[in-house]
Amino acid sequence: MTARTLTRRDFIARLAALAAASQLGGCIPQAAPTKFEKDPFTLGVASGDPLPDGIVLWTRLAPDSLRGGGMPQSAVDVEFLVARDEAMKDVVRSGTTSALPELAHSVHAEVAGLEPDRMYWYRFRAGGAESPIGRTRTAPAGDSSPRTFRFAFASCQNYTQGYYTAHANLAREDLDAVVFLGDYIYEGTARGNVVRDYARTGWGFTLADYRDRYAQYKTDPDLRAAHAAFPWIVTWDDHEVENNYAGGIPKDDLHKAALLQRAVAYQAFYEHMPLRGPRPQGPDLQLYRSLSFGDLATFYVLDTRQYRSPEVALCREQDETPSGYCPASLDPGRTMLGAEQRGWLLGGLGGSRALWNIVAQSVRFGQQDSNPDPAKRTFDGVDNWMGYVADRQAILEQFARTRNPVVISGDSHVNFVYDLKRDPSDRSSATVGTELLGTSISSEGDPVQPATQFDPSVKNPQLRFFDNHRGYVRCTIDRARMTADFRAVSTVLRPTATVSTTASFAIDDGKPGARRG
Ligand code: FE
Ligand code: CA
């Protein structure tokens, strides 16, 4: 949560690095290989954004995964196959797509013509090599009334701070999809307690840096297994670009360096995620979208970074303001979502006919008082929704008129469950929704402090649960309730670990707020 500081020397160094990166495209094209000497499918396979009739299939050709990929500067044909059986005998769809050097030889095959609510298996072929087989699942038909939908959500997988024991266990769950809420990579050099280091030393915010970083994360077999097991629905947080960055900046010369950095970071993100097109255009990538699973659930996937107003500085007088907020956080002109996305979300929730409306986004939504003094209150989460009160309040007002709204969040590296009050500062105010905030996969390593930081009933009665293990959250949505199991791994300091449920919560249809169950 440190503020961004950039010295003049850093700034010039960064500009030089970006200029060098932008010249990479000038290499002389070479002929495409007909045969690979090394396995080009080192980064595995993935699928994402399920529709009733289709899915996105992803891979990236990278025989030399940690040093730029090791591919020639030419397009390579990649064949994809989709089958109804694990042995890939009953192939129902196939085709050929082009892996382009300007997109790091990534492949995004948007397959259509599939049956709804069905499991499929898929693989890729290129230059005589075959990829591992992935498993995926289409969404139920739009006019259907599914009985259940099972998913897990996760976030924050700092590679250097722990092994992906959570992903190993997540891959063995029985799920329809995985929702990933950001901090897929961490930029920069290794920090904190380093359990395993990056192969490449140094960091310059170049396209090559971001690409090699994604590639190194995907060298982890447990992450690849989690991708190969289920379709993923992804959004990002700050570390896909830089710690605590705010993207809503003017597109002028003054912000040229920040815009260039965003452009390369967004491109590398797209290149490594199972996302539908269009590909990013410079510093713009439309990431917010909704996905529906019959009439049972609609997921509103938010982008809380690209359009947000700059973070307010922590203010000294904050502890003395009656609201507990820094006055700047209450400025109605500030936005977390930007006008367009905010209108889209409020309109979508307003017109929704889904039984459950899940808002999937990166940062803490609920309000939490961090002041231990019982006579004072402090809401100092300037990087989360406490720094963007106007947008949060507009959503809470809409939640009061929405069927079963549930916010799922990441970023905090701990588990929280909140009852969302229409007026967050009034404990007698009606509960209009529920927030389930999931811990990190590996970021910050094994917990060091005890699992109860403070007594939430005194200062934060809306806080129903706190836990600081590493893991993920497994959810089941049915016609009567949504349940959430907080899954914790025994350690991330070693490559293997057991998983257990630390707590389960249920939200009943028509009754916002969680009950322990
Ligand atoms: Fe994080
Ligand atoms: Ca974050």
CSV table of N, CA and C in Angstrom, one decimal, residues 389-511:
chain,number,residue,atom,x,y,z
A,389,VAL,N,-16.0,6.6,-2.4
A,389,VAL,CA,-17.3,6.4,-1.7
A,389,VAL,C,-18.5,6.6,-2.6
A,390,ALA,N,-18.4,7.6,-3.6
A,390,ALA,CA,-19.6,7.9,-4.4
A,390,ALA,C,-20.0,6.7,-5.2
A,391,ASP,N,-19.1,6.1,-5.9
A,391,ASP,CA,-19.4,4.9,-6.7
A,391,ASP,C,-19.9,3.7,-5.8
A,392,ARG,N,-19.3,3.6,-4.7
A,392,ARG,CA,-19.8,2.5,-3.8
A,392,ARG,C,-21.2,2.7,-3.4
A,393,GLN,N,-21.6,4.0,-3.0
A,393,GLN,CA,-22.9,4.3,-2.6
A,393,GLN,C,-23.9,4.1,-3.7
A,394,ALA,N,-23.6,4.4,-4.9
A,394,ALA,CA,-24.5,4.2,-6.1
A,394,ALA,C,-24.8,2.7,-6.2
A,395,ILE,N,-23.8,1.9,-6.0
A,395,ILE,CA,-24.0,0.4,-6.2
A,395,ILE,C,-24.8,-0.1,-5.0
A,396,LEU,N,-24.6,0.4,-3.8
A,396,LEU,CA,-25.3,0.0,-2.6
A,396,LEU,C,-26.8,0.3,-2.8
A,397,GLU,N,-27.1,1.5,-3.3
A,397,GLU,CA,-28.5,1.9,-3.6
A,397,GLU,C,-29.1,1.0,-4.6
A,398,GLN,N,-28.4,0.6,-5.6
A,398,GLN,CA,-28.9,-0.4,-6.6
A,398,GLN,C,-29.1,-1.8,-6.0
A,399,PHE,N,-28.1,-2.2,-5.1
A,399,PHE,CA,-28.3,-3.5,-4.4
A,399,PHE,C,-29.6,-3.6,-3.7
A,400,ALA,N,-30.1,-2.5,-3.1
A,400,ALA,CA,-31.3,-2.5,-2.4
A,400,ALA,C,-32.5,-2.9,-3.3
A,401,ARG,N,-32.3,-2.8,-4.6
A,401,ARG,CA,-33.4,-3.1,-5.6
A,401,ARG,C,-33.0,-4.3,-6.4
A,402,THR,N,-32.0,-5.1,-6.0
A,402,THR,CA,-31.4,-6.2,-6.8
A,402,THR,C,-31.6,-7.5,-6.1
A,403,ARG,N,-31.9,-8.5,-6.8
A,403,ARG,CA,-32.1,-9.9,-6.2
A,403,ARG,C,-30.7,-10.5,-5.9
A,404,ASN,N,-30.5,-10.8,-4.6
A,404,ASN,CA,-29.4,-11.5,-4.2
A,404,ASN,C,-28.0,-11.0,-4.7
A,405,PRO,N,-27.7,-9.7,-4.4
A,405,PRO,CA,-26.4,-9.3,-4.9
A,405,PRO,C,-25.3,-9.7,-3.9
A,406,VAL,N,-24.2,-10.3,-4.5
A,406,VAL,CA,-23.0,-10.7,-3.7
A,406,VAL,C,-21.8,-10.2,-4.4
A,407,VAL,N,-20.9,-9.5,-3.6
A,407,VAL,CA,-19.7,-9.0,-4.1
A,407,VAL,C,-18.6,-10.1,-3.8
A,408,ILE,N,-17.8,-10.5,-4.8
A,408,ILE,CA,-16.6,-11.3,-4.4
A,408,ILE,C,-15.3,-10.4,-4.8
A,409,SER,N,-14.4,-10.5,-3.9
A,409,SER,CA,-13.2,-9.6,-3.9
A,409,SER,C,-11.9,-10.3,-3.6
A,410,GLY,N,-10.8,-9.7,-3.9
A,410,GLY,CA,-9.5,-10.2,-3.6
A,410,GLY,C,-8.6,-9.1,-2.9
A,411,ASP,N,-7.4,-9.0,-3.2
A,411,ASP,CA,-6.4,-7.9,-2.9
A,411,ASP,C,-5.9,-7.9,-1.4
A,412,SER,N,-6.8,-8.2,-0.5
A,412,SER,CA,-6.4,-8.0,0.9
A,412,SER,C,-5.5,-9.1,1.5
A,413,HIS,N,-5.3,-10.3,0.8
A,413,HIS,CA,-4.5,-11.4,1.2
A,413,HIS,C,-5.0,-12.0,2.5
A,414,VAL,N,-6.3,-11.8,2.9
A,414,VAL,CA,-6.9,-12.5,4.0
A,414,VAL,C,-8.4,-12.7,3.6
A,415,ASN,N,-9.1,-13.5,4.4
A,415,ASN,CA,-10.5,-13.8,4.1
A,415,ASN,C,-11.3,-12.8,5.0
A,416,PHE,N,-12.4,-12.3,4.4
A,416,PHE,CA,-13.3,-11.5,5.1
A,416,PHE,C,-14.7,-11.8,4.6
A,417,VAL,N,-15.7,-11.8,5.5
A,417,VAL,CA,-17.1,-11.8,5.1
A,417,VAL,C,-17.8,-10.6,5.7
A,418,TYR,N,-18.5,-9.8,4.9
A,418,TYR,CA,-19.1,-8.6,5.3
A,418,TYR,C,-20.6,-8.6,5.0
A,419,ASP,N,-21.4,-8.1,5.9
A,419,ASP,CA,-22.8,-7.8,5.5
A,419,ASP,C,-22.7,-6.3,5.0
A,420,LEU,N,-23.3,-6.1,3.8
A,420,LEU,CA,-23.2,-4.7,3.2
A,420,LEU,C,-24.4,-3.9,3.6
A,421,LYS,N,-24.2,-2.9,4.4
A,421,LYS,CA,-25.3,-2.0,4.8
A,421,LYS,C,-25.5,-0.9,3.8
A,422,ARG,N,-26.8,-0.6,3.6
A,422,ARG,CA,-27.1,0.5,2.7
A,422,ARG,C,-26.4,1.8,3.1
A,423,ASP,N,-26.4,2.1,4.3
A,423,ASP,CA,-25.6,3.2,4.8
A,423,ASP,C,-24.5,2.6,5.7
A,424,PRO,N,-23.3,2.4,5.1
A,424,PRO,CA,-22.2,1.7,5.8
A,424,PRO,C,-21.8,2.2,7.2
A,425,SER,N,-22.1,3.5,7.4
A,425,SER,CA,-21.7,4.1,8.7
A,425,SER,C,-22.8,4.0,9.7
A,426,ASP,N,-24.0,3.4,9.4
A,426,ASP,CA,-25.1,3.3,10.3
A,426,ASP,C,-25.4,1.8,10.6
A,427,ARG,N,-25.0,1.4,11.8
A,427,ARG,CA,-25.2,-0.1,12.0
A,427,ARG,C,-26.6,-0.5,12.0
A,428,SER,N,-27.6,0.4,12.2
A,428,SER,CA,-29.0,0.0,12.2
A,428,SER,C,-29.5,0.0,10.7
A,429,SER,N,-28.7,0.4,9.8
A,429,SER,CA,-29.1,0.5,8.4
A,429,SER,C,-29.4,-1.0,7.8
A,430,ALA,N,-30.3,-1.1,6.8
A,430,ALA,CA,-30.6,-2.4,6.3
A,430,ALA,C,-29.4,-3.0,5.6
A,431,THR,N,-29.3,-4.3,5.7
A,431,THR,CA,-28.3,-5.1,4.9
A,431,THR,C,-28.9,-5.3,3.5
A,432,VAL,N,-28.1,-4.8,2.5
A,432,VAL,CA,-28.6,-4.9,1.1
A,432,VAL,C,-27.8,-5.9,0.3
A,433,GLY,N,-26.7,-6.4,0.8
A,433,GLY,CA,-25.9,-7.4,0.0
A,433,GLY,C,-24.9,-8.0,0.9
A,434,THR,N,-24.0,-8.8,0.3
A,434,THR,CA,-23.0,-9.6,1.1
A,434,THR,C,-21.7,-9.5,0.3
A,435,GLU,N,-20.6,-9.4,1.0
A,435,GLU,CA,-19.3,-9.5,0.4
A,435,GLU,C,-18.5,-10.7,0.9
A,436,LEU,N,-18.0,-11.5,0.0
A,436,LEU,CA,-17.1,-12.6,0.3
A,436,LEU,C,-15.7,-12.1,-0.2
A,437,LEU,N,-14.8,-11.9,0.6
A,437,LEU,CA,-13.4,-11.5,0.2
A,437,LEU,C,-12.5,-12.7,0.4
A,438,GLY,N,-11.8,-13.1,-0.6
A,438,GLY,CA,-11.0,-14.3,-0.6
A,438,GLY,C,-9.5,-13.9,-0.4
A,439,THR,N,-8.8,-14.8,0.3
A,439,THR,CA,-7.4,-14.6,0.6
A,439,THR,C,-6.5,-14.8,-0.6
A,440,SER,N,-5.2,-14.7,-0.4
A,440,SER,CA,-4.3,-14.9,-1.5
A,440,SER,C,-4.0,-16.4,-1.8
A,441,ILE,N,-3.6,-16.7,-3.0
A,441,ILE,CA,-3.1,-18.0,-3.3
A,441,ILE,C,-1.7,-18.3,-2.6
A,442,SER,N,-0.8,-17.2,-2.7
A,442,SER,CA,0.5,-17.4,-2.1
A,442,SER,C,1.1,-16.1,-1.6
A,443,SER,N,0.5,-14.9,-2.0
A,443,SER,CA,1.1,-13.7,-1.6
A,443,SER,C,1.2,-13.5,0.0
A,444,GLU,N,2.3,-13.1,0.4
A,444,GLU,CA,2.7,-12.9,1.9
A,444,GLU,C,3.0,-14.2,2.6
A,445,GLY,N,3.0,-15.3,1.9
A,445,GLY,CA,3.4,-16.6,2.5
A,445,GLY,C,2.5,-17.1,3.6
A,446,ASP,N,3.0,-18.0,4.4
A,446,ASP,CA,2.2,-18.6,5.5
A,446,ASP,C,1.9,-17.5,6.5
A,447,PRO,N,0.7,-17.6,7.1
A,447,PRO,CA,0.3,-16.6,8.1
A,447,PRO,C,1.3,-16.6,9.3
A,448,VAL,N,1.6,-15.4,9.8
A,448,VAL,CA,2.5,-15.3,11.0
A,448,VAL,C,1.8,-14.9,12.2
A,449,GLN,N,0.8,-14.0,12.1
A,449,GLN,CA,0.1,-13.6,13.3
A,449,GLN,C,-1.2,-14.4,13.5
A,450,PRO,N,-1.7,-14.5,14.7
A,450,PRO,CA,-2.9,-15.3,14.9
A,450,PRO,C,-4.1,-14.9,14.0
A,451,ALA,N,-5.0,-15.8,13.8
A,451,ALA,CA,-6.1,-15.6,12.9
A,451,ALA,C,-7.1,-14.6,13.3
A,452,THR,N,-7.1,-14.1,14.5
A,452,THR,CA,-8.1,-13.0,14.9
A,452,THR,C,-7.3,-11.8,15.3
A,453,GLN,N,-7.4,-10.8,14.4
A,453,GLN,CA,-6.7,-9.5,14.6
A,453,GLN,C,-7.4,-8.7,15.7
A,454,PHE,N,-8.7,-8.7,15.7
A,454,PHE,CA,-9.4,-7.8,16.6
A,454,PHE,C,-10.8,-8.4,16.7
A,455,ASP,N,-11.6,-7.8,17.7
A,455,ASP,CA,-12.9,-8.3,17.9
A,455,ASP,C,-13.8,-7.5,16.9
A,456,PRO,N,-14.3,-8.2,15.9
A,456,PRO,CA,-15.1,-7.4,14.9
A,456,PRO,C,-16.4,-6.9,15.4
A,457,SER,N,-16.9,-7.6,16.5
A,457,SER,CA,-18.3,-7.2,16.9
A,457,SER,C,-18.3,-5.8,17.5
A,458,VAL,N,-17.2,-5.4,18.0
A,458,VAL,CA,-17.2,-4.1,18.7
A,458,VAL,C,-17.2,-2.9,17.7
A,459,LYS,N,-16.1,-2.9,16.9
A,459,LYS,CA,-16.0,-1.7,15.9
A,459,LYS,C,-16.6,-2.0,14.6
A,460,ASN,N,-16.7,-3.3,14.2
A,460,ASN,CA,-17.1,-3.6,12.8
A,460,ASN,C,-18.2,-4.8,12.9
A,461,PRO,N,-19.4,-4.5,13.4
A,461,PRO,CA,-20.4,-5.6,13.5
A,461,PRO,C,-20.8,-6.2,12.1
A,462,GLN,N,-20.5,-5.4,11.0
A,462,GLN,CA,-20.8,-5.9,9.7
A,462,GLN,C,-19.8,-7.0,9.3
A,463,LEU,N,-18.7,-7.1,10.0
A,463,LEU,CA,-17.7,-8.1,9.6
A,463,LEU,C,-18.0,-9.4,10.3
A,464,ARG,N,-18.3,-10.4,9.5
A,464,ARG,CA,-18.8,-11.7,10.0
A,464,ARG,C,-17.7,-12.7,10.2
A,465,PHE,N,-16.5,-12.5,9.5
A,465,PHE,CA,-15.5,-13.5,9.5
A,465,PHE,C,-14.2,-12.9,9.1
A,466,PHE,N,-13.1,-13.4,9.8
A,466,PHE,CA,-11.8,-13.0,9.4
A,466,PHE,C,-10.9,-14.2,9.5
A,467,ASP,N,-10.0,-14.4,8.6
A,467,ASP,CA,-9.1,-15.6,8.6
A,467,ASP,C,-7.9,-15.2,7.7
A,468,ASN,N,-6.7,-15.6,8.1
A,468,ASN,CA,-5.5,-15.2,7.3
A,468,ASN,C,-4.7,-16.3,6.7
A,469,HIS,N,-5.3,-17.5,6.5
A,469,HIS,CA,-4.6,-18.5,5.8
A,469,HIS,C,-4.5,-18.3,4.3
A,470,ARG,N,-3.6,-19.0,3.6
A,470,ARG,CA,-3.6,-18.9,2.1
A,470,ARG,C,-4.6,-19.9,1.6
A,471,GLY,N,-5.2,-19.7,0.4
A,471,GLY,CA,-6.1,-20.6,-0.2
A,471,GLY,C,-7.0,-20.0,-1.2
A,472,TYR,N,-8.3,-20.4,-1.2
A,472,TYR,CA,-9.2,-19.9,-2.2
A,472,TYR,C,-10.6,-20.1,-1.6
A,473,VAL,N,-11.7,-19.7,-2.3
A,473,VAL,CA,-13.0,-19.8,-1.8
A,473,VAL,C,-13.8,-20.6,-2.8
A,474,ARG,N,-14.4,-21.7,-2.3
A,474,ARG,CA,-15.3,-22.6,-3.1
A,474,ARG,C,-16.7,-22.3,-2.9
A,475,CYS,N,-17.5,-22.0,-3.9
A,475,CYS,CA,-18.9,-21.6,-3.8
A,475,CYS,C,-19.8,-22.5,-4.5
A,476,THR,N,-21.0,-22.7,-4.0
A,476,THR,CA,-22.1,-23.4,-4.7
A,476,THR,C,-23.3,-22.5,-4.7
A,477,ILE,N,-23.8,-22.2,-5.9
A,477,ILE,CA,-25.0,-21.4,-6.0
A,477,ILE,C,-26.2,-22.4,-6.3
A,478,ASP,N,-27.3,-22.4,-5.6
A,478,ASP,CA,-28.4,-23.1,-6.0
A,478,ASP,C,-29.7,-22.2,-5.9
A,479,ARG,N,-30.8,-22.8,-6.1
A,479,ARG,CA,-32.0,-22.0,-6.2
A,479,ARG,C,-32.4,-21.4,-4.8
A,480,ALA,N,-31.9,-22.0,-3.7
A,480,ALA,CA,-32.3,-21.6,-2.4
A,480,ALA,C,-31.3,-20.8,-1.7
A,481,ARG,N,-30.0,-21.0,-2.0
A,481,ARG,CA,-28.9,-20.3,-1.3
A,481,ARG,C,-27.6,-20.4,-2.0
A,482,MET,N,-26.7,-19.6,-1.6
A,482,MET,CA,-25.3,-19.6,-2.0
A,482,MET,C,-24.4,-20.0,-0.8
A,483,THR,N,-23.6,-21.0,-1.0
A,483,THR,CA,-22.7,-21.3,0.1
A,483,THR,C,-21.2,-21.0,-0.3
A,484,ALA,N,-20.4,-20.6,0.7
A,484,ALA,CA,-19.0,-20.4,0.4
A,484,ALA,C,-18.2,-21.1,1.5
A,485,ASP,N,-17.3,-21.9,1.0
A,485,ASP,CA,-16.3,-22.7,1.9
A,485,ASP,C,-15.0,-22.0,1.7
A,486,PHE,N,-14.4,-21.5,2.9
A,486,PHE,CA,-13.1,-20.9,2.8
A,486,PHE,C,-12.1,-22.0,3.0
A,487,ARG,N,-11.4,-22.3,1.9
A,487,ARG,CA,-10.5,-23.4,1.8
A,487,ARG,C,-9.0,-22.9,2.1
A,488,ALA,N,-8.4,-23.5,3.0
A,488,ALA,CA,-7.1,-23.1,3.5
A,488,ALA,C,-6.1,-24.2,3.3
A,489,VAL,N,-4.9,-23.9,2.7
A,489,VAL,CA,-3.8,-24.9,2.6
A,489,VAL,C,-2.9,-24.8,3.8
A,490,SER,N,-2.3,-26.0,4.1
A,490,SER,CA,-1.5,-26.1,5.3
A,490,SER,C,-0.2,-25.3,5.3
A,491,THR,N,0.3,-25.1,4.0
A,491,THR,CA,1.5,-24.3,3.9
A,491,THR,C,1.7,-23.9,2.4
A,492,VAL,N,2.4,-22.8,2.2
A,492,VAL,CA,2.9,-22.5,0.8
A,492,VAL,C,4.4,-22.5,0.8
A,493,LEU,N,5.1,-22.9,1.8
A,493,LEU,CA,6.5,-22.8,1.9
A,493,LEU,C,7.2,-24.1,1.3
A,494,ARG,N,6.3,-25.1,1.1
A,494,ARG,CA,6.8,-26.3,0.4
A,494,ARG,C,5.9,-26.6,-0.8
A,495,PRO,N,6.3,-27.4,-1.7
A,495,PRO,CA,5.5,-27.6,-3.0
A,495,PRO,C,4.2,-28.4,-2.8
A,496,THR,N,4.1,-29.1,-1.7
A,496,THR,CA,2.8,-29.9,-1.5
A,496,THR,C,2.2,-29.5,-0.2
A,497,ALA,N,0.9,-29.6,-0.1
A,497,ALA,CA,0.2,-29.2,1.1
A,497,ALA,C,-1.2,-29.9,1.1
A,498,THR,N,-1.8,-30.0,2.3
A,498,THR,CA,-3.2,-30.4,2.4
A,498,THR,C,-4.1,-29.2,2.4
A,499,VAL,N,-5.4,-29.4,2.2
A,499,VAL,CA,-6.4,-28.3,2.2
A,499,VAL,C,-7.5,-28.7,3.1
A,500,SER,N,-8.0,-27.7,3.8
A,500,SER,CA,-9.2,-27.9,4.7
A,500,SER,C,-10.1,-26.7,4.7
A,501,THR,N,-11.3,-26.9,5.2
A,501,THR,CA,-12.3,-25.7,5.2
A,501,THR,C,-12.2,-25.1,6.6
A,502,THR,N,-11.9,-23.8,6.6
A,502,THR,CA,-11.8,-23.1,7.9
A,502,THR,C,-13.1,-22.7,8.4
A,503,ALA,N,-14.0,-22.3,7.4
A,503,ALA,CA,-15.4,-21.9,7.8
A,503,ALA,C,-16.2,-22.0,6.5
A,504,SER,N,-17.5,-22.2,6.7
A,504,SER,CA,-18.5,-22.1,5.6
A,504,SER,C,-19.6,-21.1,6.0
A,505,PHE,N,-20.0,-20.4,5.0
A,505,PHE,CA,-21.1,-19.4,5.2
A,505,PHE,C,-22.2,-19.6,4.1
A,506,ALA,N,-23.4,-19.3,4.5
A,506,ALA,CA,-24.5,-19.4,3.5
A,506,ALA,C,-25.2,-18.1,3.4
A,507,ILE,N,-25.7,-17.8,2.2
A,507,ILE,CA,-26.6,-16.6,2.0
A,507,ILE,C,-27.9,-17.2,1.5
A,508,ASP,N,-29.0,-16.9,2.2
A,508,ASP,CA,-30.2,-17.5,1.7
A,508,ASP,C,-30.9,-16.6,0.7
A,509,ASP,N,-31.6,-17.2,-0.3
A,509,ASP,CA,-32.3,-16.4,-1.3
A,509,ASP,C,-33.3,-15.4,-0.6
A,510,GLY,N,-33.1,-14.1,-1.0
A,510,GLY,CA,-34.0,-13.1,-0.5
A,510,GLY,C,-33.6,-12.5,0.8
A,511,LYS,N,-32.5,-13.0,1.4
A,511,LYS,CA,-32.1,-12.6,2.7
A,511,LYS,C,-30.6,-12.1,2.7
